[in-house]
Coordinates of C-alpha atoms in Angstrom, one line a residue:
X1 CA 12.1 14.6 45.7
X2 CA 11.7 18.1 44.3
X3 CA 8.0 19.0 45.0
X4 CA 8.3 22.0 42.6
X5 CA 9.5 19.7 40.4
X6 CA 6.8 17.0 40.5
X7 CA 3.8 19.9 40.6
X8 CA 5.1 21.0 37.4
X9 CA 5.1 17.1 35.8
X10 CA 2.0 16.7 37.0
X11 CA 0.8 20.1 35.5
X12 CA 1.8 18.9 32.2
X13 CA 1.2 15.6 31.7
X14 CA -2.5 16.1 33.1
X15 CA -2.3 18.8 30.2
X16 CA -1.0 16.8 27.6
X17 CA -3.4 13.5 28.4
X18 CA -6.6 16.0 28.3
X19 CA -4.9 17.1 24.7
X20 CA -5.8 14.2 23.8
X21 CA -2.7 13.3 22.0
X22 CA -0.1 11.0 21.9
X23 CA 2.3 13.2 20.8
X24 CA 1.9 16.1 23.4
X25 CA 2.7 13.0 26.0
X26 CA 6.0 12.3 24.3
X27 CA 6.6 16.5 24.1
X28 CA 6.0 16.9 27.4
X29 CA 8.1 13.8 28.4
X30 CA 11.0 15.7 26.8
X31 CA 10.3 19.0 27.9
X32 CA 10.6 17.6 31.8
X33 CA 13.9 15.4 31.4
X34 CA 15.3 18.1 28.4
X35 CA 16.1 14.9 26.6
X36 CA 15.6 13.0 23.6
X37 CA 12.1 11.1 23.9
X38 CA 10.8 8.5 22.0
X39 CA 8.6 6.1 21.7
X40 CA 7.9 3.0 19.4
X41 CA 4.9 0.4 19.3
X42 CA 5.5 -3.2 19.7
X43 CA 7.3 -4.0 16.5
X44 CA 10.1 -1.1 17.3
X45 CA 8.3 1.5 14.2
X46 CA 8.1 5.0 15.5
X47 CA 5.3 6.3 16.7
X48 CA 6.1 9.6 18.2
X49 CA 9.7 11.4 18.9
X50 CA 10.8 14.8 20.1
X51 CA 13.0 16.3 18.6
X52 CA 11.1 15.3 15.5
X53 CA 14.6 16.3 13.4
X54 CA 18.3 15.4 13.5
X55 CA 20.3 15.8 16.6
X56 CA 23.9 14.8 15.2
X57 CA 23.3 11.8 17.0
X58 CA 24.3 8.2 15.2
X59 CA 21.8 6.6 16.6
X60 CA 19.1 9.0 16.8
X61 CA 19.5 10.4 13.8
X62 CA 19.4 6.7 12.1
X63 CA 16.0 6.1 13.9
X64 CA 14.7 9.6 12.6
X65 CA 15.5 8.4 8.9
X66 CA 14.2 4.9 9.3
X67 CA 11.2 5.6 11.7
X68 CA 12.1 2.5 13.0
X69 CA 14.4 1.5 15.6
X70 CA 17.5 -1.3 15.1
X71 CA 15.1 -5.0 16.1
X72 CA 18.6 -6.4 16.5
X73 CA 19.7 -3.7 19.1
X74 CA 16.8 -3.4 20.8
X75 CA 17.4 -7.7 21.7
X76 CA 20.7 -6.9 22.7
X77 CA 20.0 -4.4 24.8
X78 CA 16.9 -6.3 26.5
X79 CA 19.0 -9.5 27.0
X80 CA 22.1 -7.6 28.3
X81 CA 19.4 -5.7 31.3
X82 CA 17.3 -8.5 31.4
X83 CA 18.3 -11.2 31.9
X84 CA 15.6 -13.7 33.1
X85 CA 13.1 -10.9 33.0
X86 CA 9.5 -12.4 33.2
X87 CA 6.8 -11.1 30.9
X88 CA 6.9 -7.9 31.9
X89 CA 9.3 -5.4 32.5
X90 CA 10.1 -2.5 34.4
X91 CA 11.5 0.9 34.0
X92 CA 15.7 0.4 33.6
X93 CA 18.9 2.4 32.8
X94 CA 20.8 1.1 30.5
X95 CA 24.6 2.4 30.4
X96 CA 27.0 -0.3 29.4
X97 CA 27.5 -2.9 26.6
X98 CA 25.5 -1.9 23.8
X99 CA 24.1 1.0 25.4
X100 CA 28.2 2.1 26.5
X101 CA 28.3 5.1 24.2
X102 CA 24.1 6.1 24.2
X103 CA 22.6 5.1 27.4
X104 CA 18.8 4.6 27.3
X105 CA 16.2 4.5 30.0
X106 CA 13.9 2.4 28.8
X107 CA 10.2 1.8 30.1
X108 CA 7.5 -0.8 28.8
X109 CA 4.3 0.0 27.9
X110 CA 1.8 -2.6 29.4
X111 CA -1.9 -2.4 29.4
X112 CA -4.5 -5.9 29.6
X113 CA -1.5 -7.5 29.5
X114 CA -0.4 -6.8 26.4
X115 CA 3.0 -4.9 25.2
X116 CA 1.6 -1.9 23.2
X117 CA 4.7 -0.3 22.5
X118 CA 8.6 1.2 24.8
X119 CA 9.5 4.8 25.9
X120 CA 13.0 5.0 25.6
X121 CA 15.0 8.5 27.2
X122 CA 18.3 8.8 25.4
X123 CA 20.2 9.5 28.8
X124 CA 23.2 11.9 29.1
X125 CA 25.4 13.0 31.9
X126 CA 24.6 11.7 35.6
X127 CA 22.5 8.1 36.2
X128 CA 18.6 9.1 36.5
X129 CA 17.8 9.4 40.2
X130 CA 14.7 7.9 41.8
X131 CA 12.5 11.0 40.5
X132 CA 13.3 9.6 37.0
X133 CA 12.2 6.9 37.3
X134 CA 8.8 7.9 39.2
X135 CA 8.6 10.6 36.6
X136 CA 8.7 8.1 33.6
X137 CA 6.4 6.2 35.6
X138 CA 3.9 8.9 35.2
X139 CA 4.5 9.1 31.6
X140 CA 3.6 5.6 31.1
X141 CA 0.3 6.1 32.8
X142 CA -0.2 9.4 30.9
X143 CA 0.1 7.3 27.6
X144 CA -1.9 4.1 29.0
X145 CA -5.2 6.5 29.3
X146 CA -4.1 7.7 26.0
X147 CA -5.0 4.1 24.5
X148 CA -7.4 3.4 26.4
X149 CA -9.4 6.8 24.6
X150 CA -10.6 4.6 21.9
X151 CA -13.5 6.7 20.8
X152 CA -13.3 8.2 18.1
X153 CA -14.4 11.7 19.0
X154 CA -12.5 14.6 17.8
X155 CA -8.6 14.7 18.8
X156 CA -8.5 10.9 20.1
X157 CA -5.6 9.0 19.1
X158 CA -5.7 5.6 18.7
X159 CA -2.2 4.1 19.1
X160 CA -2.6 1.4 16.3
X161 CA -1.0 3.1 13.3
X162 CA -3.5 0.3 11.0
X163 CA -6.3 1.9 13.0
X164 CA -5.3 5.0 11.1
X165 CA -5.0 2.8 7.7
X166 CA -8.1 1.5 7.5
X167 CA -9.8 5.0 8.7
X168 CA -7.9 6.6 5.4
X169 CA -9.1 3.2 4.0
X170 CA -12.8 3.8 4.5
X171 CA -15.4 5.9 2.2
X172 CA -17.2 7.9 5.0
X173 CA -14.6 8.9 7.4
X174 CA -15.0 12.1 8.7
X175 CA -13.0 15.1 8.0
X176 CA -11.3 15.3 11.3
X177 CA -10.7 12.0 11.8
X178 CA -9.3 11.7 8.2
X179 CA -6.8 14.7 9.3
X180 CA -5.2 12.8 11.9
X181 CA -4.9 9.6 10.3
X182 CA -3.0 11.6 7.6
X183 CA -0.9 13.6 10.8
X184 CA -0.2 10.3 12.0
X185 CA 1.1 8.4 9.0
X186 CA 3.1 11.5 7.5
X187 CA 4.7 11.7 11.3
X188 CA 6.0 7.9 11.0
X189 CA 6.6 7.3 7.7
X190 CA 8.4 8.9 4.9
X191 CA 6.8 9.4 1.9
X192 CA 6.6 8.6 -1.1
X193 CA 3.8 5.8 -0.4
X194 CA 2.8 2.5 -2.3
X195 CA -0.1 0.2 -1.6
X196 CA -0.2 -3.2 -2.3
X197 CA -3.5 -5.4 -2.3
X198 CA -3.6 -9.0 -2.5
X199 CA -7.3 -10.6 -2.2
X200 CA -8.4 -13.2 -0.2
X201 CA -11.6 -14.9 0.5
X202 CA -14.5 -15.4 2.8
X203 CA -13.2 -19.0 4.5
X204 CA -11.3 -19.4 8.0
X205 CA -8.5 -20.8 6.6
X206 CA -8.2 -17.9 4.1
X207 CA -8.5 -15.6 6.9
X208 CA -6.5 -17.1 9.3
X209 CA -3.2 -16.5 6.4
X210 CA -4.1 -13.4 6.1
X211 CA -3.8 -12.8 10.1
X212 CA -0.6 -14.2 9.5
X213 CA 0.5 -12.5 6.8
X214 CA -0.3 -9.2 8.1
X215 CA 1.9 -10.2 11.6
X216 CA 5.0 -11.8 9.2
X217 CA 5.0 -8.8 7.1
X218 CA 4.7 -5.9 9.7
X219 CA 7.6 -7.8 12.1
X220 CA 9.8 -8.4 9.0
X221 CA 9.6 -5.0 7.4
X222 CA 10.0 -1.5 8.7
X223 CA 8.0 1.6 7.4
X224 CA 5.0 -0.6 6.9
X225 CA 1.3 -0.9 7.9
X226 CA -0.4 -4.1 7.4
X227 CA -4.6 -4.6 7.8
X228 CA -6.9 -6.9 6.5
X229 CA -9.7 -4.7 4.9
X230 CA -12.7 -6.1 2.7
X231 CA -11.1 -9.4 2.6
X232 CA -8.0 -8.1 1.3
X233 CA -4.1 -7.7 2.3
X234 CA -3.7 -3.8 2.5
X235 CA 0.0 -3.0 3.0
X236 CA 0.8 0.6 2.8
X237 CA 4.7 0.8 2.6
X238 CA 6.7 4.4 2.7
X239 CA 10.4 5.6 1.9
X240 CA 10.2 4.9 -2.2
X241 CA 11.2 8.3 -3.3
X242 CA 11.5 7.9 -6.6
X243 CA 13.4 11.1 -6.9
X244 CA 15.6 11.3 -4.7
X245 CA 19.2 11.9 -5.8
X246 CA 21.2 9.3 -7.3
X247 CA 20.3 6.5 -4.7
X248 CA 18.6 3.1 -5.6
X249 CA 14.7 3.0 -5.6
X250 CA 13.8 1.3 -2.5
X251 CA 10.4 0.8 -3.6
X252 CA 11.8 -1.7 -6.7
X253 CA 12.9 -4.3 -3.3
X254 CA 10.3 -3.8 -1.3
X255 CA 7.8 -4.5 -4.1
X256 CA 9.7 -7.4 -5.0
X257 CA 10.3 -8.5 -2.0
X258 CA 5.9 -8.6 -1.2
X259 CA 6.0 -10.6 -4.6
X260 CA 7.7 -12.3 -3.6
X261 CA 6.0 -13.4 -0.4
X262 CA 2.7 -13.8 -2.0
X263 CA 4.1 -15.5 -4.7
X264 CA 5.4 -18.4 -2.4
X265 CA 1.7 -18.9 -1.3
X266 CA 0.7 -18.9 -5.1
X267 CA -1.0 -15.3 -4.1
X268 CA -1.3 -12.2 -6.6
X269 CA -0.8 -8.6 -5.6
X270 CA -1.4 -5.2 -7.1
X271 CA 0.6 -2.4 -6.7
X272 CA -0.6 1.4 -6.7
X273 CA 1.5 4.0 -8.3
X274 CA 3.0 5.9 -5.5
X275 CA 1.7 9.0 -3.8
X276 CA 3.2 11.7 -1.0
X277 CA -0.2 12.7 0.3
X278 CA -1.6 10.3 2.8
X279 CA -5.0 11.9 2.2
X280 CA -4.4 9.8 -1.4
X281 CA -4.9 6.6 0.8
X282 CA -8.1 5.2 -0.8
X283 CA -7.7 6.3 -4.4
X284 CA -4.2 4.2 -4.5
X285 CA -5.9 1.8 -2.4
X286 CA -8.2 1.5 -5.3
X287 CA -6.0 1.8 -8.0
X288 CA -3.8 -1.8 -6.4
X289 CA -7.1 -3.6 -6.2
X290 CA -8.2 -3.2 -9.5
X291 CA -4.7 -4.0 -10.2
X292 CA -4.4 -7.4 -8.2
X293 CA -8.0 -7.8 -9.6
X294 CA -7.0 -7.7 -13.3
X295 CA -4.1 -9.4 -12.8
X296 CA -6.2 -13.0 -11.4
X297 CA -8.8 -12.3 -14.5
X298 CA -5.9 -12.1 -17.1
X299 CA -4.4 -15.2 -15.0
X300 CA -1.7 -13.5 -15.2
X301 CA 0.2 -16.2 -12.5
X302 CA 2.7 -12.9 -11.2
X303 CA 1.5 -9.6 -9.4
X304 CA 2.1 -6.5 -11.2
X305 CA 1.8 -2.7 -11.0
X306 CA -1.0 -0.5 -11.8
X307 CA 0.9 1.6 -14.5
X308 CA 1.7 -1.8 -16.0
X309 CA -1.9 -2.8 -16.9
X310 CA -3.4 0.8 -17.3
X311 CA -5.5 1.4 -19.2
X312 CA -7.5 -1.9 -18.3
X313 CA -8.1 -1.1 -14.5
X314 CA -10.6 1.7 -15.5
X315 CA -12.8 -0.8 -17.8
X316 CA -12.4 -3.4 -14.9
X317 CA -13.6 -0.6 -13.3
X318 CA -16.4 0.0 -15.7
X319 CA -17.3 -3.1 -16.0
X320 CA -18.3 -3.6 -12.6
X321 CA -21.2 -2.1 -13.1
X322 CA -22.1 -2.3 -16.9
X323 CA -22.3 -5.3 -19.5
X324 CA -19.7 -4.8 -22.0
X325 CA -22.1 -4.0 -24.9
X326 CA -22.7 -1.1 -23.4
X327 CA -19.3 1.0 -24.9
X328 CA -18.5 -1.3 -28.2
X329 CA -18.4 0.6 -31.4
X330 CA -21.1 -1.0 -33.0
X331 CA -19.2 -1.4 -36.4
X332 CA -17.6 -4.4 -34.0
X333 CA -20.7 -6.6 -34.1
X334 CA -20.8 -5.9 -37.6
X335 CA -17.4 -7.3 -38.5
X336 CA -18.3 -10.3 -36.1
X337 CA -21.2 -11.1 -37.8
X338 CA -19.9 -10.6 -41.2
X339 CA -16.7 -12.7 -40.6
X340 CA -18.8 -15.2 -39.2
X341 CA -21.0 -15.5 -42.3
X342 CA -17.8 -15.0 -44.5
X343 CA -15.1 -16.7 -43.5
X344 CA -13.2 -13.5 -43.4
X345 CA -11.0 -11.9 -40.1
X346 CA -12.0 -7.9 -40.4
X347 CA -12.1 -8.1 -36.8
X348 CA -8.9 -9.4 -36.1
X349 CA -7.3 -6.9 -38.4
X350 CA -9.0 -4.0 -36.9
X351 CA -8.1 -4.7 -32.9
X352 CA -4.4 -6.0 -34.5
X353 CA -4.2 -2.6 -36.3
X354 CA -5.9 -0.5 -33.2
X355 CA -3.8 -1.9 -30.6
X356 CA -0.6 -1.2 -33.2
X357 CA -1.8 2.6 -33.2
X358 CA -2.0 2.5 -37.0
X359 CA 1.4 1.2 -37.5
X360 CA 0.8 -0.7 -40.6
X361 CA 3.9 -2.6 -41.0
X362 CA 4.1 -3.6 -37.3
X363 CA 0.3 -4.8 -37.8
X364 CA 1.4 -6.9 -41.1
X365 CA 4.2 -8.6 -39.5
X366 CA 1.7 -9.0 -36.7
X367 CA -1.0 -10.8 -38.8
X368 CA 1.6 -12.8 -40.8
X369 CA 0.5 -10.7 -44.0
X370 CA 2.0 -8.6 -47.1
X371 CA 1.2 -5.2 -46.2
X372 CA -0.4 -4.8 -49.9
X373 CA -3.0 -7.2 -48.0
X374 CA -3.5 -5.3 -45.2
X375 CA -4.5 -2.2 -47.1
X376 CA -6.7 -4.2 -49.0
X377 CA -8.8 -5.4 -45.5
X378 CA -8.3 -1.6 -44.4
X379 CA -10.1 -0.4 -47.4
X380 CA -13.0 -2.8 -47.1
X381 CA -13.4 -2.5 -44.0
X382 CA -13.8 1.5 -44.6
X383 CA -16.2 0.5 -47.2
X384 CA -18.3 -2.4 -46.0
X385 CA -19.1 -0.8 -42.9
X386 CA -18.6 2.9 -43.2
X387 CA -16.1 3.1 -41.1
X388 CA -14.3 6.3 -40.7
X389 CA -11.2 4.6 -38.6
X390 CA -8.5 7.1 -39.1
X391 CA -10.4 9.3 -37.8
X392 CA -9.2 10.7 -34.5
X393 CA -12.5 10.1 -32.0
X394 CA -13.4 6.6 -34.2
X395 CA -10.0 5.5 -33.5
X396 CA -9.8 6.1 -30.0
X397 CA -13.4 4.3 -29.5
X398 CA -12.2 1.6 -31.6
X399 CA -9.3 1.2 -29.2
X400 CA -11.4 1.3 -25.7
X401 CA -13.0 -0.8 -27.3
X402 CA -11.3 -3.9 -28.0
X403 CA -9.4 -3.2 -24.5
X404 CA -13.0 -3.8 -23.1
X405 CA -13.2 -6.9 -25.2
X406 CA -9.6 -8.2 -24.5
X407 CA -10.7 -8.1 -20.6
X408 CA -14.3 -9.2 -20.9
X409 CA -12.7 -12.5 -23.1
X410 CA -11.4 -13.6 -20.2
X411 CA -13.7 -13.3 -17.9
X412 CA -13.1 -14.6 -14.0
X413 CA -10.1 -17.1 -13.5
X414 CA -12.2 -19.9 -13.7
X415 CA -13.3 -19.2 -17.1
X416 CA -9.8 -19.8 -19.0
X417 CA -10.8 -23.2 -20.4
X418 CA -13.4 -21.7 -22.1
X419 CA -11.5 -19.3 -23.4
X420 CA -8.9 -21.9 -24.7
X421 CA -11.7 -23.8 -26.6
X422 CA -13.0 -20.8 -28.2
X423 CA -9.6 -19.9 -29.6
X424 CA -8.9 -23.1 -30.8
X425 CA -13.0 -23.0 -32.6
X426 CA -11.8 -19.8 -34.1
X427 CA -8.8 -20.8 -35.5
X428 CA -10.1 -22.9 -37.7
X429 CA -12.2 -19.9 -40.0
X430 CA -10.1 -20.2 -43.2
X431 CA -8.8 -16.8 -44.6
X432 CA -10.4 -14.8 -46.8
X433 CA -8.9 -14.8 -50.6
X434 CA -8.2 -11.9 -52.6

């Protein structure tokens, strides 16, 4: 062996591992072999490469797009080398078969006998000599105290990429550690990013899905992150760019795709709008919880987007915290009470009308009127209760306000019989004659 050679990985590597980063491990890695490095965590996704760019390689340069590496090449590959490997195994070349025009030299990465993730060399020119593989034996060790550094002290990387979720995730992360979370998501996944949230509850059994679901999803899907936060399914998902130039939305079959898992399981998610800065995280995080939130109080029976049900998420929101009463226009309780003592349906005609934005005709057709009779309950409305509706700011409060009534009617899922019983109670006051 070259001992000027070995000094110099040894110079490095102690360098990089007192960095305290895993990407300065894979940097070096490449510096010493002047090769492509990479490495993946257990379900194949990216989590560090250098070159961090195109190489004009096929195969590289596919894995640079998809931050993820081919599952179904990867098998081949193990079973061709492998063959009645146990567990564990160890460093390889890989030349022939499926690794004929790249070959690889591939290394495991084994700690408490678990698999946390694979360095793979993408190998040129003469076989790696016995220094190789000693070398990337060194490089394994080099990343192994890099997991192992699970404090979270400034510069530590964990190698979970849902580690990094759930510190974006959280309300009092601090600054530094919110940096690299964001470092380490924008380094494996392309933006633009979408959350999904689907609840679940307290019991084992709901638990022990979601432990499930969060394993299913993340093996089955690439350029995902999976965690079970605050008893719900956080999935942050990457790669939707909406504008990207004249290709299909890949974010329309990935979100149908989750709806389509959760909807087998009879399960409703929301869906943030999407985002580029991972620093975003928890708003959007936010943003699909209220979403899968409003859709089980609307009992909707589908999952849906936030943009979809906006403006309702902000008086879910609101609501939260503060009884309805607190933001009706009080002319509302008027119109109650004087229907109720009248036989009349002022109330109906004002949320019809406010939720038409003034469109008269669409609000007649709506209410199964002559329009003559609509501008007859328009004007005594105006006049029984001095209310000023076209104007601008009474309008709009008339508006939030019967949105915060069409949510609060509803109430939590298991209030829809009650709901059905009170329409049917109200359908029954006989229209008022003019």
């Amino acid at each position: 062996m070259s001992s000027e050679r070995m000094a110099m990985v040894y110079e490095k590597l102690y360098k990089a591992v007192c960095n305290q980063s895993m990407n300065n491990v894979i940097k070096v890695a490449h510096e010493i072999y002047g090769k492509p490095v990479l490495f993946v965590d257990e379900y194949f996704h990216v989590v560090s490469m250098h070159p961090n760019n195109r190489i004009n390689d096929p195969v590289w340069d596919a894995i640079y797009e998809n931050k993820a590496m081919d599952r179904e090449q990867i098998s081949r590959t193990l079973d061709e080398f492998l063959s009645g490997k146990k567990a564990f195994y160890k460093p390889f070349y890989a030349s022939t078969g499926s690794c004929a025009e790249q070959p690889w030299l591939m290394a495991e990465v084994v700690q408490d006998n678990n698999v946390h993730g694979h360095i793979i060399v993408f190998w040129d020119g003469a076989p790696p000599t016995e220094e190789d593989f000693t070398i990337i034996g060194l490089v394994l060790d080099a990343i192994c105290l890099r997991i192992s550094s699970r404090i979270k002290s400034l510069g530590s990387w964990n190698l979970a990429l849902s580690t990094k979720l759930e510190d974006l995730l959280a309300p009092h992360t601090p600054p530094h550690l919110e940096r690299l979370a964001c470092e380490a998501i924008s380094g494996t996944m392309h933006p633009e990013y979408t959350i999904c949230v689907t609840t679940i509850g307290a019991l084992a059994s709901q638990r022990a899905f979601a432990e499930y679901a969060v394993r299913e999803l993340q093996q089955l899907y690439r350029n995902v992150i999976c965690v079970i936060y605050d008893n719900n399914i956080v999935i942050l998902y990457g790669g939707t760019n909406p504008h990207g130039s004249g290709t299909p939305m890949p974010k329309i079959s990935m979100a149908d795709r989750l709806f389509e898992f959760f909807g087998t399981h009879d399960m409703i998610c929301g869906l943030s709008d999407s985002f580029t800065d991972p620093s975003q995280t928890r708003i959007h995080y936010r943003q699909a919880l209220l979403t899968a939130r409003l859709a089980l109080r609307l009992g909707t029976a589908r999952s849906t987007s936030f943009s979809d049900l906006m403006p309702l998420p902000i008086f879910l929101s609101v609501l939260e915290k503060d009884p309805p009463e607190t933001f009706i226009h009080p002319a509302i309780f008027r119109m109650r009470e004087y229907d109720r003592e009248n036989g009349t349906s002022y109330e109906e005609t004002m949320r019809v009308f406010s939720f038409s934005m003034h469109n008269k005709d669409r609000t007649a057709a709506s209410l199964c009127i002559h329009r003559n009779t609509l501008l007859y309950r328009l004007g005594r409305i105006s006049e029984l209760f001095q209310l000023p509706y076209e104007h601008e700011q009474v309008a709009t409060n008339l508006l939030c306000s019967f949105l915060i009534l069409e949510l609060n009617r509803y109430g939590s899922p298991q209030d829809m019989s009650q709901l059905s019983s009170t329409e049917e109670k109200d359908a029954d006051v006989p229209e008022e004659s003019i």
